[in-house]
mmCIF file of N, CA and C in Angstrom:
data_model
loop_
_atom_site.group_PDB
_atom_site.id
_atom_site.type_symbol
_atom_site.label_atom_id
_atom_site.label_comp_id
_atom_site.label_asym_id
_atom_site.label_seq_id
_atom_site.Cartn_x
_atom_site.Cartn_y
_atom_site.Cartn_z
ATOM 1 N N GLN A 513 15.693 -47.391 45.147
ATOM 2 C CA GLN A 513 16.623 -47.391 46.271
ATOM 3 C C GLN A 513 18.047 -47.226 45.745
ATOM 4 N N VAL A 514 18.706 -46.188 46.195
ATOM 5 C CA VAL A 514 20.074 -45.927 45.764
ATOM 6 C C VAL A 514 21.034 -46.754 46.615
ATOM 7 N N GLN A 515 21.951 -47.436 45.966
ATOM 8 C CA GLN A 515 22.966 -48.209 46.682
ATOM 9 C C GLN A 515 24.351 -47.676 46.333
ATOM 10 N N LEU A 516 25.223 -47.638 47.321
ATOM 11 C CA LEU A 516 26.558 -47.077 47.137
ATOM 12 C C LEU A 516 27.590 -47.993 47.771
ATOM 13 N N VAL A 517 28.679 -48.230 47.061
ATOM 14 C CA VAL A 517 29.749 -49.092 47.561
ATOM 15 C C VAL A 517 31.088 -48.407 47.339
ATOM 16 N N GLU A 518 31.774 -48.120 48.449
ATOM 17 C CA GLU A 518 33.065 -47.447 48.374
ATOM 18 C C GLU A 518 34.209 -48.443 48.217
ATOM 19 N N SER A 519 35.301 -47.958 47.633
ATOM 20 C CA SER A 519 36.534 -48.735 47.538
ATOM 21 C C SER A 519 37.702 -47.774 47.404
ATOM 22 N N GLY A 520 38.905 -48.302 47.548
ATOM 23 C CA GLY A 520 40.095 -47.498 47.320
ATOM 24 C C GLY A 520 40.809 -47.020 48.567
ATOM 25 N N GLY A 521 40.246 -47.306 49.734
ATOM 26 C CA GLY A 521 40.931 -46.905 50.951
ATOM 27 C C GLY A 521 42.216 -47.693 51.154
ATOM 28 N N GLY A 522 43.019 -47.226 52.079
ATOM 29 C CA GLY A 522 44.276 -47.906 52.367
ATOM 30 C C GLY A 522 45.138 -47.083 53.280
ATOM 31 N N SER A 523 46.395 -47.502 53.391
ATOM 32 C CA SER A 523 47.353 -46.817 54.246
ATOM 33 C C SER A 523 48.454 -46.224 53.385
ATOM 34 N N VAL A 524 48.706 -44.941 53.563
ATOM 35 C CA VAL A 524 49.783 -44.254 52.849
ATOM 36 C C VAL A 524 50.497 -43.318 53.810
ATOM 37 N N GLN A 525 51.695 -42.908 53.413
ATOM 38 C CA GLN A 525 52.437 -41.948 54.221
ATOM 39 C C GLN A 525 51.967 -40.535 53.932
ATOM 40 N N ALA A 526 52.195 -39.665 54.878
ATOM 41 C CA ALA A 526 51.859 -38.248 54.702
ATOM 42 C C ALA A 526 52.521 -37.720 53.433
ATOM 43 N N GLY A 527 51.773 -36.909 52.712
ATOM 44 C CA GLY A 527 52.260 -36.374 51.449
ATOM 45 C C GLY A 527 51.855 -37.189 50.245
ATOM 46 N N GLY A 528 51.368 -38.389 50.495
ATOM 47 C CA GLY A 528 50.967 -39.271 49.421
ATOM 48 C C GLY A 528 49.571 -38.984 48.906
ATOM 49 N N SER A 529 49.121 -39.859 48.004
ATOM 50 C CA SER A 529 47.818 -39.693 47.366
ATOM 51 C C SER A 529 47.029 -40.996 47.396
ATOM 52 N N LEU A 530 45.734 -40.850 47.363
ATOM 53 C CA LEU A 530 44.814 -41.968 47.221
ATOM 54 C C LEU A 530 43.635 -41.501 46.386
ATOM 55 N N ARG A 531 43.022 -42.440 45.676
ATOM 56 C CA ARG A 531 41.773 -42.144 44.991
ATOM 57 C C ARG A 531 40.710 -43.112 45.477
ATOM 58 N N LEU A 532 39.662 -42.549 46.039
ATOM 59 C CA LEU A 532 38.518 -43.335 46.469
ATOM 60 C C LEU A 532 37.495 -43.396 45.340
ATOM 61 N N SER A 533 36.822 -44.535 45.261
ATOM 62 C CA SER A 533 35.760 -44.717 44.289
ATOM 63 C C SER A 533 34.477 -45.110 45.002
ATOM 64 N N CYS A 534 33.363 -44.757 44.398
ATOM 65 C CA CYS A 534 32.064 -45.124 44.942
ATOM 66 C C CYS A 534 31.161 -45.512 43.775
ATOM 67 N N ALA A 535 30.887 -46.802 43.674
ATOM 68 C CA ALA A 535 29.965 -47.274 42.647
ATOM 69 C C ALA A 535 28.544 -47.108 43.156
ATOM 70 N N HIS A 536 27.722 -46.426 42.372
ATOM 71 C CA HIS A 536 26.345 -46.201 42.817
ATOM 72 C C HIS A 536 25.363 -46.731 41.783
ATOM 73 N N SER A 537 24.219 -47.191 42.276
ATOM 74 C CA SER A 537 23.187 -47.742 41.412
ATOM 75 C C SER A 537 21.822 -47.372 41.946
ATOM 76 N N GLY A 538 20.831 -47.483 41.091
ATOM 77 C CA GLY A 538 19.457 -47.208 41.501
ATOM 78 C C GLY A 538 19.084 -45.744 41.536
ATOM 79 N N ASN A 539 19.982 -44.869 41.045
ATOM 80 C CA ASN A 539 19.685 -43.438 41.054
ATOM 81 C C ASN A 539 18.936 -43.060 39.788
ATOM 82 N N THR A 540 17.650 -42.805 39.928
ATOM 83 C CA THR A 540 16.830 -42.445 38.764
ATOM 84 C C THR A 540 16.445 -40.973 38.771
ATOM 85 N N TYR A 541 17.015 -40.222 39.686
ATOM 86 C CA TYR A 541 16.642 -38.817 39.830
ATOM 87 C C TYR A 541 17.416 -37.950 38.837
ATOM 88 N N ARG A 542 16.761 -36.963 38.277
ATOM 89 C CA ARG A 542 17.429 -36.078 37.318
ATOM 90 C C ARG A 542 18.315 -35.063 38.022
ATOM 91 N N THR A 543 17.913 -34.699 39.214
ATOM 92 C CA THR A 543 18.688 -33.746 40.004
ATOM 93 C C THR A 543 19.089 -34.416 41.312
ATOM 94 N N TYR A 544 20.365 -34.358 41.623
ATOM 95 C CA TYR A 544 20.824 -35.053 42.832
ATOM 96 C C TYR A 544 22.196 -34.539 43.229
ATOM 97 N N CYS A 545 22.572 -34.869 44.428
ATOM 98 C CA CYS A 545 23.919 -34.623 44.928
ATOM 99 C C CYS A 545 24.568 -35.955 45.306
ATOM 100 N N LEU A 546 25.855 -36.014 45.072
ATOM 101 C CA LEU A 546 26.691 -37.096 45.577
ATOM 102 C C LEU A 546 27.779 -36.470 46.431
ATOM 103 N N GLY A 547 28.139 -37.121 47.497
ATOM 104 C CA GLY A 547 29.119 -36.515 48.370
ATOM 105 C C GLY A 547 30.012 -37.505 49.075
ATOM 106 N N TRP A 548 31.099 -36.983 49.602
ATOM 107 C CA TRP A 548 32.016 -37.741 50.437
ATOM 108 C C TRP A 548 32.013 -37.153 51.837
ATOM 109 N N PHE A 549 32.010 -38.045 52.804
ATOM 110 C CA PHE A 549 32.058 -37.673 54.207
ATOM 111 C C PHE A 549 33.162 -38.491 54.869
ATOM 112 N N ARG A 550 33.579 -38.059 56.039
ATOM 113 C CA ARG A 550 34.549 -38.842 56.789
ATOM 114 C C ARG A 550 34.275 -38.717 58.283
ATOM 115 N N GLN A 551 34.694 -39.748 58.996
ATOM 116 C CA GLN A 551 34.559 -39.727 60.446
ATOM 117 C C GLN A 551 35.792 -40.359 61.061
ATOM 118 N N ALA A 552 36.518 -39.547 61.809
ATOM 119 C CA ALA A 552 37.699 -40.024 62.519
ATOM 120 C C ALA A 552 37.276 -40.539 63.888
ATOM 121 N N PRO A 553 38.059 -41.419 64.478
ATOM 122 C CA PRO A 553 37.724 -41.949 65.804
ATOM 123 C C PRO A 553 37.517 -40.833 66.819
ATOM 124 N N GLY A 554 36.408 -40.882 67.526
ATOM 125 C CA GLY A 554 36.127 -39.897 68.546
ATOM 126 C C GLY A 554 35.659 -38.554 68.049
ATOM 127 N N LYS A 555 35.456 -38.444 66.736
ATOM 128 C CA LYS A 555 35.022 -37.159 66.169
ATOM 129 C C LYS A 555 33.695 -37.315 65.445
ATOM 130 N N GLU A 556 33.044 -36.191 65.226
ATOM 131 C CA GLU A 556 31.789 -36.199 64.490
ATOM 132 C C GLU A 556 32.053 -36.366 62.991
ATOM 133 N N ARG A 557 31.046 -36.869 62.316
ATOM 134 C CA ARG A 557 31.148 -37.005 60.867
ATOM 135 C C ARG A 557 31.268 -35.635 60.214
ATOM 136 N N GLU A 558 32.122 -35.542 59.207
ATOM 137 C CA GLU A 558 32.397 -34.268 58.533
ATOM 138 C C GLU A 558 32.105 -34.399 57.044
ATOM 139 N N GLY A 559 31.398 -33.442 56.501
ATOM 140 C CA GLY A 559 31.203 -33.395 55.058
ATOM 141 C C GLY A 559 32.479 -32.942 54.388
ATOM 142 N N VAL A 560 32.971 -33.707 53.430
ATOM 143 C CA VAL A 560 34.252 -33.410 52.786
ATOM 144 C C VAL A 560 34.057 -32.697 51.451
ATOM 145 N N ALA A 561 33.178 -33.238 50.610
ATOM 146 C CA ALA A 561 32.980 -32.660 49.283
ATOM 147 C C ALA A 561 31.635 -33.106 48.736
ATOM 148 N N THR A 562 31.056 -32.257 47.888
ATOM 149 C CA THR A 562 29.780 -32.538 47.251
ATOM 150 C C THR A 562 29.876 -32.188 45.777
ATOM 151 N N ILE A 563 29.202 -32.989 44.955
ATOM 152 C CA ILE A 563 29.045 -32.654 43.540
ATOM 153 C C ILE A 563 27.591 -32.874 43.182
ATOM 154 N N ASP A 564 27.001 -31.966 42.402
ATOM 155 C CA ASP A 564 25.610 -32.168 42.016
ATOM 156 C C ASP A 564 25.516 -32.612 40.560
ATOM 157 N N SER A 565 24.306 -32.866 40.119
ATOM 158 C CA SER A 565 24.092 -33.425 38.792
ATOM 159 C C SER A 565 24.456 -32.456 37.668
ATOM 160 N N ASP A 566 24.630 -31.180 37.994
ATOM 161 C CA ASP A 566 25.102 -30.202 37.009
ATOM 162 C C ASP A 566 26.613 -30.071 37.008
ATOM 163 N N GLY A 567 27.270 -30.766 37.950
ATOM 164 C CA GLY A 567 28.719 -30.711 38.035
ATOM 165 C C GLY A 567 29.261 -29.664 38.982
ATOM 166 N N SER A 568 28.393 -28.933 39.665
ATOM 167 C CA SER A 568 28.869 -27.963 40.654
ATOM 168 C C SER A 568 29.447 -28.704 41.854
ATOM 169 N N THR A 569 30.524 -28.155 42.389
ATOM 170 C CA THR A 569 31.213 -28.819 43.491
ATOM 171 C C THR A 569 31.363 -27.897 44.691
ATOM 172 N N ALA A 570 31.577 -28.505 45.833
ATOM 173 C CA ALA A 570 31.838 -27.770 47.067
ATOM 174 C C ALA A 570 32.774 -28.614 47.920
ATOM 175 N N TYR A 571 33.624 -27.936 48.675
ATOM 176 C CA TYR A 571 34.615 -28.629 49.504
ATOM 177 C C TYR A 571 34.656 -28.035 50.908
ATOM 178 N N ALA A 572 34.979 -28.884 51.860
ATOM 179 C CA ALA A 572 35.276 -28.403 53.192
ATOM 180 C C ALA A 572 36.588 -27.625 53.141
ATOM 181 N N ASP A 573 36.718 -26.613 53.986
ATOM 182 C CA ASP A 573 37.935 -25.797 53.999
ATOM 183 C C ASP A 573 39.169 -26.647 54.256
ATOM 184 N N SER A 574 39.013 -27.692 55.037
ATOM 185 C CA SER A 574 40.150 -28.518 55.431
ATOM 186 C C SER A 574 40.758 -29.302 54.264
ATOM 187 N N VAL A 575 40.028 -29.424 53.151
ATOM 188 C CA VAL A 575 40.531 -30.221 52.029
ATOM 189 C C VAL A 575 40.655 -29.417 50.737
ATOM 190 N N LYS A 576 40.247 -28.178 50.743
ATOM 191 C CA LYS A 576 40.318 -27.365 49.529
ATOM 192 C C LYS A 576 41.751 -27.290 49.006
ATOM 193 N N GLY A 577 41.874 -27.493 47.707
ATOM 194 C CA GLY A 577 43.190 -27.455 47.088
ATOM 195 C C GLY A 577 43.930 -28.771 47.138
ATOM 196 N N ARG A 578 43.432 -29.719 47.918
ATOM 197 C CA ARG A 578 44.091 -31.026 48.033
ATOM 198 C C ARG A 578 43.222 -32.170 47.496
ATOM 199 N N PHE A 579 41.914 -32.062 47.688
ATOM 200 C CA PHE A 579 40.993 -33.116 47.265
ATOM 201 C C PHE A 579 40.180 -32.637 46.065
ATOM 202 N N THR A 580 39.836 -33.584 45.191
ATOM 203 C CA THR A 580 38.988 -33.274 44.045
ATOM 204 C C THR A 580 37.902 -34.331 43.920
ATOM 205 N N ILE A 581 36.649 -33.879 43.883
ATOM 206 C CA ILE A 581 35.525 -34.776 43.692
ATOM 207 C C ILE A 581 35.132 -34.765 42.218
ATOM 208 N N SER A 582 34.787 -35.923 41.693
ATOM 209 C CA SER A 582 34.397 -36.013 40.289
ATOM 210 C C SER A 582 33.500 -37.229 40.091
ATOM 211 N N THR A 583 32.851 -37.265 38.943
ATOM 212 C CA THR A 583 31.989 -38.391 38.622
ATOM 213 C C THR A 583 32.262 -38.869 37.196
ATOM 214 N N ASP A 584 32.026 -40.146 36.984
ATOM 215 C CA ASP A 584 32.006 -40.731 35.649
ATOM 216 C C ASP A 584 30.596 -41.279 35.472
ATOM 217 N N ASN A 585 29.758 -40.508 34.802
ATOM 218 C CA ASN A 585 28.354 -40.895 34.701
ATOM 219 C C ASN A 585 28.161 -42.167 33.888
ATOM 220 N N ALA A 586 29.042 -42.416 32.938
ATOM 221 C CA ALA A 586 28.938 -43.637 32.134
ATOM 222 C C ALA A 586 29.177 -44.886 32.990
ATOM 223 N N LYS A 587 29.991 -44.713 34.019
ATOM 224 C CA LYS A 587 30.307 -45.841 34.898
ATOM 225 C C LYS A 587 29.530 -45.800 36.214
ATOM 226 N N ASN A 588 28.693 -44.764 36.380
ATOM 227 C CA ASN A 588 27.969 -44.588 37.647
ATOM 228 C C ASN A 588 28.921 -44.666 38.839
ATOM 229 N N THR A 589 29.990 -43.917 38.738
ATOM 230 C CA THR A 589 31.010 -43.953 39.778
ATOM 231 C C THR A 589 31.391 -42.546 40.213
ATOM 232 N N LEU A 590 31.482 -42.385 41.496
ATOM 233 C CA LEU A 590 31.923 -41.137 42.128
ATOM 234 C C LEU A 590 33.365 -41.347 42.595
ATOM 235 N N TYR A 591 34.184 -40.309 42.463
ATOM 236 C CA TYR A 591 35.579 -40.400 42.873
ATOM 237 C C TYR A 591 35.932 -39.298 43.860
ATOM 238 N N LEU A 592 36.957 -39.567 44.639
ATOM 239 C CA LEU A 592 37.576 -38.530 45.455
ATOM 240 C C LEU A 592 39.079 -38.705 45.332
ATOM 241 N N GLN A 593 39.705 -37.805 44.583
ATOM 242 C CA GLN A 593 41.159 -37.801 44.463
ATOM 243 C C GLN A 593 41.733 -37.010 45.632
ATOM 244 N N MET A 594 42.569 -37.660 46.414
ATOM 245 C CA MET A 594 43.118 -37.041 47.616
ATOM 246 C C MET A 594 44.639 -36.947 47.467
ATOM 247 N N ASN A 595 45.137 -35.723 47.449
ATOM 248 C CA ASN A 595 46.569 -35.471 47.318
ATOM 249 C C ASN A 595 47.089 -34.770 48.577
ATOM 250 N N SER A 596 48.402 -34.758 48.720
ATOM 251 C CA SER A 596 49.043 -34.092 49.865
ATOM 252 C C SER A 596 48.391 -34.513 51.169
ATOM 253 N N LEU A 597 48.218 -35.789 51.341
ATOM 254 C CA LEU A 597 47.505 -36.303 52.502
ATOM 255 C C LEU A 597 48.255 -36.031 53.794
ATOM 256 N N LYS A 598 47.487 -35.788 54.842
ATOM 257 C CA LYS A 598 48.012 -35.476 56.164
ATOM 258 C C LYS A 598 47.508 -36.513 57.168
ATOM 259 N N PRO A 599 48.212 -36.697 58.258
ATOM 260 C CA PRO A 599 47.725 -37.642 59.274
ATOM 261 C C PRO A 599 46.305 -37.321 59.741
ATOM 262 N N GLU A 600 45.950 -36.054 59.766
ATOM 263 C CA GLU A 600 44.600 -35.678 60.202
ATOM 264 C C GLU A 600 43.521 -36.034 59.189
ATOM 265 N N ASP A 601 43.909 -36.529 58.023
ATOM 266 C CA ASP A 601 42.932 -37.021 57.054
ATOM 267 C C ASP A 601 42.523 -38.463 57.361
ATOM 268 N N THR A 602 43.187 -39.075 58.326
ATOM 269 C CA THR A 602 42.846 -40.444 58.705
ATOM 270 C C THR A 602 41.410 -40.524 59.209
ATOM 271 N N ALA A 603 40.628 -41.409 58.590
ATOM 272 C CA ALA A 603 39.206 -41.525 58.932
ATOM 273 C C ALA A 603 38.579 -42.636 58.112
ATOM 274 N N MET A 604 37.369 -42.987 58.483
ATOM 275 C CA MET A 604 36.516 -43.797 57.621
ATOM 276 C C MET A 604 35.833 -42.831 56.661
ATOM 277 N N TYR A 605 35.914 -43.137 55.386
ATOM 278 C CA TYR A 605 35.320 -42.275 54.364
ATOM 279 C C TYR A 605 34.067 -42.938 53.798
ATOM 280 N N TYR A 606 33.009 -42.158 53.705
ATOM 281 C CA TYR A 606 31.727 -42.642 53.223
ATOM 282 C C TYR A 606 31.282 -41.831 52.021
ATOM 283 N N CYS A 607 30.646 -42.490 51.054
ATOM 284 C CA CYS A 607 29.969 -41.734 50.012
ATOM 285 C C CYS A 607 28.477 -41.759 50.299
ATOM 286 N N ALA A 608 27.800 -40.772 49.784
ATOM 287 C CA ALA A 608 26.380 -40.607 50.070
ATOM 288 C C ALA A 608 25.687 -39.936 48.899
ATOM 289 N N ALA A 609 24.366 -40.083 48.864
ATOM 290 C CA ALA A 609 23.575 -39.498 47.784
ATOM 291 C C ALA A 609 22.296 -38.889 48.338
ATOM 292 N N GLU A 610 21.850 -37.830 47.680
ATOM 293 C CA GLU A 610 20.612 -37.163 48.066
ATOM 294 C C GLU A 610 19.866 -36.734 46.799
ATOM 295 N N PRO A 611 18.624 -37.189 46.617
ATOM 296 C CA PRO A 611 17.834 -36.766 45.462
ATOM 297 C C PRO A 611 17.405 -35.310 45.588
ATOM 298 N N TRP A 612 17.121 -34.691 44.443
ATOM 299 C CA TRP A 612 16.564 -33.344 44.388
ATOM 300 C C TRP A 612 17.420 -32.354 45.179
ATOM 301 N N CYS A 613 18.692 -32.424 44.935
ATOM 302 C CA CYS A 613 19.645 -31.589 45.665
ATOM 303 C C CYS A 613 20.540 -30.852 44.679
ATOM 304 N N THR A 614 20.937 -29.622 45.014
ATOM 305 C CA THR A 614 21.927 -28.901 44.237
ATOM 306 C C THR A 614 22.919 -28.249 45.186
ATOM 307 N N VAL A 615 24.128 -28.047 44.702
ATOM 308 C CA VAL A 615 25.130 -27.321 45.475
ATOM 309 C C VAL A 615 24.764 -25.838 45.459
ATOM 310 N N VAL A 616 24.681 -25.246 46.624
ATOM 311 C CA VAL A 616 24.292 -23.847 46.769
ATOM 312 C C VAL A 616 25.390 -23.091 47.487
ATOM 313 N N ALA A 617 25.794 -21.979 46.873
ATOM 314 C CA ALA A 617 26.762 -21.073 47.502
ATOM 315 C C ALA A 617 28.038 -21.786 47.916
ATOM 316 N N GLY A 618 28.420 -22.800 47.162
ATOM 317 C CA GLY A 618 29.680 -23.462 47.440
ATOM 318 C C GLY A 618 29.732 -24.194 48.757
ATOM 319 N N SER A 619 28.584 -24.587 49.269
ATOM 320 C CA SER A 619 28.542 -25.257 50.571
ATOM 321 C C SER A 619 28.384 -26.761 50.415
ATOM 322 N N VAL A 620 29.128 -27.494 51.226
ATOM 323 C CA VAL A 620 28.994 -28.951 51.254
ATOM 324 C C VAL A 620 27.606 -29.318 51.770
ATOM 325 N N TYR A 621 26.932 -30.192 51.021
ATOM 326 C CA TYR A 621 25.588 -30.620 51.431
ATOM 327 C C TYR A 621 25.733 -31.808 52.361
ATOM 328 N N VAL A 622 25.071 -31.751 53.495
ATOM 329 C CA VAL A 622 25.308 -32.782 54.515
ATOM 330 C C VAL A 622 24.104 -33.673 54.807
ATOM 331 N N ASP A 623 22.925 -33.278 54.382
ATOM 332 C CA ASP A 623 21.712 -34.006 54.768
ATOM 333 C C ASP A 623 21.377 -35.054 53.716
ATOM 334 N N MET A 624 22.197 -36.119 53.650
ATOM 335 C CA MET A 624 22.037 -37.156 52.644
ATOM 336 C C MET A 624 21.150 -38.281 53.142
ATOM 337 N N ASP A 625 20.400 -38.876 52.215
ATOM 338 C CA ASP A 625 19.508 -39.978 52.561
ATOM 339 C C ASP A 625 20.128 -41.351 52.393
ATOM 340 N N TYR A 626 21.043 -41.479 51.430
ATOM 341 C CA TYR A 626 21.585 -42.790 51.106
ATOM 342 C C TYR A 626 23.086 -42.815 51.383
ATOM 343 N N TRP A 627 23.541 -43.923 51.994
ATOM 344 C CA TRP A 627 24.928 -44.002 52.447
ATOM 345 C C TRP A 627 25.559 -45.341 52.088
ATOM 346 N N GLY A 628 26.850 -45.297 51.817
ATOM 347 C CA GLY A 628 27.631 -46.510 51.698
ATOM 348 C C GLY A 628 28.137 -46.933 53.065
ATOM 349 N N LYS A 629 28.881 -48.044 53.086
ATOM 350 C CA LYS A 629 29.360 -48.580 54.353
ATOM 351 C C LYS A 629 30.739 -48.077 54.734
ATOM 352 N N GLY A 630 31.411 -47.418 53.825
ATOM 353 C CA GLY A 630 32.673 -46.781 54.160
ATOM 354 C C GLY A 630 33.906 -47.543 53.733
ATOM 355 N N THR A 631 34.998 -46.792 53.608
ATOM 356 C CA THR A 631 36.312 -47.353 53.329
ATOM 357 C C THR A 631 37.327 -46.604 54.189
ATOM 358 N N LEU A 632 38.261 -47.336 54.786
ATOM 359 C CA LEU A 632 39.168 -46.763 55.769
ATOM 360 C C LEU A 632 40.409 -46.187 55.107
ATOM 361 N N VAL A 633 40.734 -44.968 55.485
ATOM 362 C CA VAL A 633 41.947 -44.293 55.013
ATOM 363 C C VAL A 633 42.825 -44.005 56.223
ATOM 364 N N THR A 634 44.069 -44.459 56.172
ATOM 365 C CA THR A 634 45.007 -44.245 57.268
ATOM 366 C C THR A 634 46.258 -43.578 56.724
ATOM 367 N N ILE A 635 46.600 -42.429 57.299
ATOM 368 C CA ILE A 635 47.772 -41.675 56.859
ATOM 369 C C ILE A 635 48.783 -41.666 57.993
ATOM 370 N N SER A 636 49.970 -42.161 57.714
ATOM 371 C CA SER A 636 51.023 -42.200 58.722
ATOM 372 C C SER A 636 52.000 -41.051 58.521
ATOM 373 N N SER A 637 52.544 -40.576 59.627
ATOM 374 C CA SER A 637 53.477 -39.425 59.565
ATOM 375 C C SER A 637 54.903 -39.882 59.343
#
């Protein structure tokens, strides 16, 4: 059973930066995807970024050039570096994992089986 715990959310002004972390455990799969999602009030959940076990990444168009997904395998931690933040980035951010998954054609993978409980990011104008 894969478990994920997010941290690093907070409130910053537009133009600022935040780094989210996701500590994950129980992942014994050789091939997998880890991803970040977000859900703003009144909106559907959106896939933000995905990284697979080979290091291939994919981003939503709305965050390309501003957000960077990465992993530290020694620490079993997933990161999301968020720069040039905008008020529209305000949302609950979730990390997720999916076994036997690879990034294909640069597309964010959305059908994840395992989810964290989320961390809140608020961007003020």
